[in-house]
Short mmCIF file of C-alpha atoms in Angstrom, two decimals:
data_model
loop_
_atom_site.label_atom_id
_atom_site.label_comp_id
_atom_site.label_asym_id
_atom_site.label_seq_id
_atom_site.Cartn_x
_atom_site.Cartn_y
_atom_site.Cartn_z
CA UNK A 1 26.87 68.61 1.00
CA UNK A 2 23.32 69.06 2.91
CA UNK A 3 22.98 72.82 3.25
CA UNK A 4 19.23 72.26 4.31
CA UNK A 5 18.63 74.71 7.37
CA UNK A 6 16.69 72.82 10.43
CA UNK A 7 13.80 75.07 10.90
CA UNK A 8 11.55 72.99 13.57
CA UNK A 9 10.52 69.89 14.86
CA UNK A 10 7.32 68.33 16.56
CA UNK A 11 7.30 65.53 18.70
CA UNK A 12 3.42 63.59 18.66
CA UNK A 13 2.00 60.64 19.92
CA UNK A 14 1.02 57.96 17.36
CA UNK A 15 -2.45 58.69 17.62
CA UNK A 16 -4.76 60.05 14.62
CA UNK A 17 -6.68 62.75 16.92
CA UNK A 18 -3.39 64.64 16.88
CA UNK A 19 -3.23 65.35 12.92
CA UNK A 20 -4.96 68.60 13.11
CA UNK A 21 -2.14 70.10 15.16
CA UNK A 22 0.17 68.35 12.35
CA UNK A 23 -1.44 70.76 9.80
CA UNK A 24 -1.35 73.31 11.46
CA UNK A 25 2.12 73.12 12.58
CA UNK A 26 2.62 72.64 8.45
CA UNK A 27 0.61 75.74 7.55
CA UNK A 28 2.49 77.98 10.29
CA UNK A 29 5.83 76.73 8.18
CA UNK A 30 4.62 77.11 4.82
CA UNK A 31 3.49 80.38 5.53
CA UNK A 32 6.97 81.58 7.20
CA UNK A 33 8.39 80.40 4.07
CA UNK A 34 6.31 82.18 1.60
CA UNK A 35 4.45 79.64 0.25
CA UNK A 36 1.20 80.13 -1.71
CA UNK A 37 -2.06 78.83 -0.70
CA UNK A 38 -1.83 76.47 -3.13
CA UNK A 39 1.21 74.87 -2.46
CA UNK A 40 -0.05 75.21 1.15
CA UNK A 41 -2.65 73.09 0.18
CA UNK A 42 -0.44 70.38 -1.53
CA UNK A 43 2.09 70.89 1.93
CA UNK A 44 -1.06 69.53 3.80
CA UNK A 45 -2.34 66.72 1.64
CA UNK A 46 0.63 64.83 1.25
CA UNK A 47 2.12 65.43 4.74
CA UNK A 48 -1.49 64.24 5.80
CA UNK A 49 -1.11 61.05 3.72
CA UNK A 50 2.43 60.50 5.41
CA UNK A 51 1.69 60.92 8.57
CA UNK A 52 -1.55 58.87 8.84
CA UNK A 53 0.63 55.84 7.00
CA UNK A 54 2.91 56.26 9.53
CA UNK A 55 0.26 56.13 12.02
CA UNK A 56 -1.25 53.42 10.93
CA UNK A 57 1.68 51.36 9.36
CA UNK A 58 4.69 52.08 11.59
CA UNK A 59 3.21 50.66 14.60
CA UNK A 60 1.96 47.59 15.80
CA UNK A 61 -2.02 47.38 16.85
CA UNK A 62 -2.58 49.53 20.33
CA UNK A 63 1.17 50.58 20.42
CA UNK A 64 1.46 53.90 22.22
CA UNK A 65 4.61 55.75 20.97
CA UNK A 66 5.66 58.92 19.21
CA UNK A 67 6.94 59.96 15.70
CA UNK A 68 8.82 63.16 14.62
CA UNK A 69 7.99 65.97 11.94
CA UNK A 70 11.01 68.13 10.83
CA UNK A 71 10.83 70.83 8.84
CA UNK A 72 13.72 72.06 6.99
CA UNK A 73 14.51 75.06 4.52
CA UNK A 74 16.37 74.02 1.42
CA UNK A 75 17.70 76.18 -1.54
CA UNK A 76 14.64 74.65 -3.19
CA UNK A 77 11.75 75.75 -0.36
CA UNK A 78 11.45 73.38 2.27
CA UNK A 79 11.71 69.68 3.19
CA UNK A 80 9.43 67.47 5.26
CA UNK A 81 10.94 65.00 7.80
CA UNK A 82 9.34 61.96 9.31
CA UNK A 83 10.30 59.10 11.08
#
């Protein structure tokens, strides 16, 4: 049974310039949640990772389209949606 509690999501276009807003969007989260900084910091890094991947990897060359971040809270802190 998924008991995972949908706390956001964020709509953005497939374009790297946008990742900033990304973290930031992740830190706001983490935060809520009562993460520390350094988990924070691990949040960021690996979301990062994801997201440019996705960017760069889910796409075809000059494709303009959109991917979704959702963030959910789970008995075990929080999970991390993309697609």
């Amino acid at each position: 049974m998924d008991t995972a509690k949908v706390l956001s999501a964020l709509t953005l276009i497939n374009d790297r310039v946008y990742l900033p807003i990304v973290l930031e969007y992740l830190k706001g989260i983490s935060l809520q949640l009562g993460f520390d900084q350094k988990a924070r910091q691990h949040i960021e890094i690996a979301v990062e990772e994801a997201v440019f991947n996705v960017i760069e990897h889910a796409f075809s060359p000059g494709e303009k389209s959109s991917y979704n971040i959702q963030c959910l809270q789970t008995a075990m802190g929080m999970e991390i949606r993309i697609a």
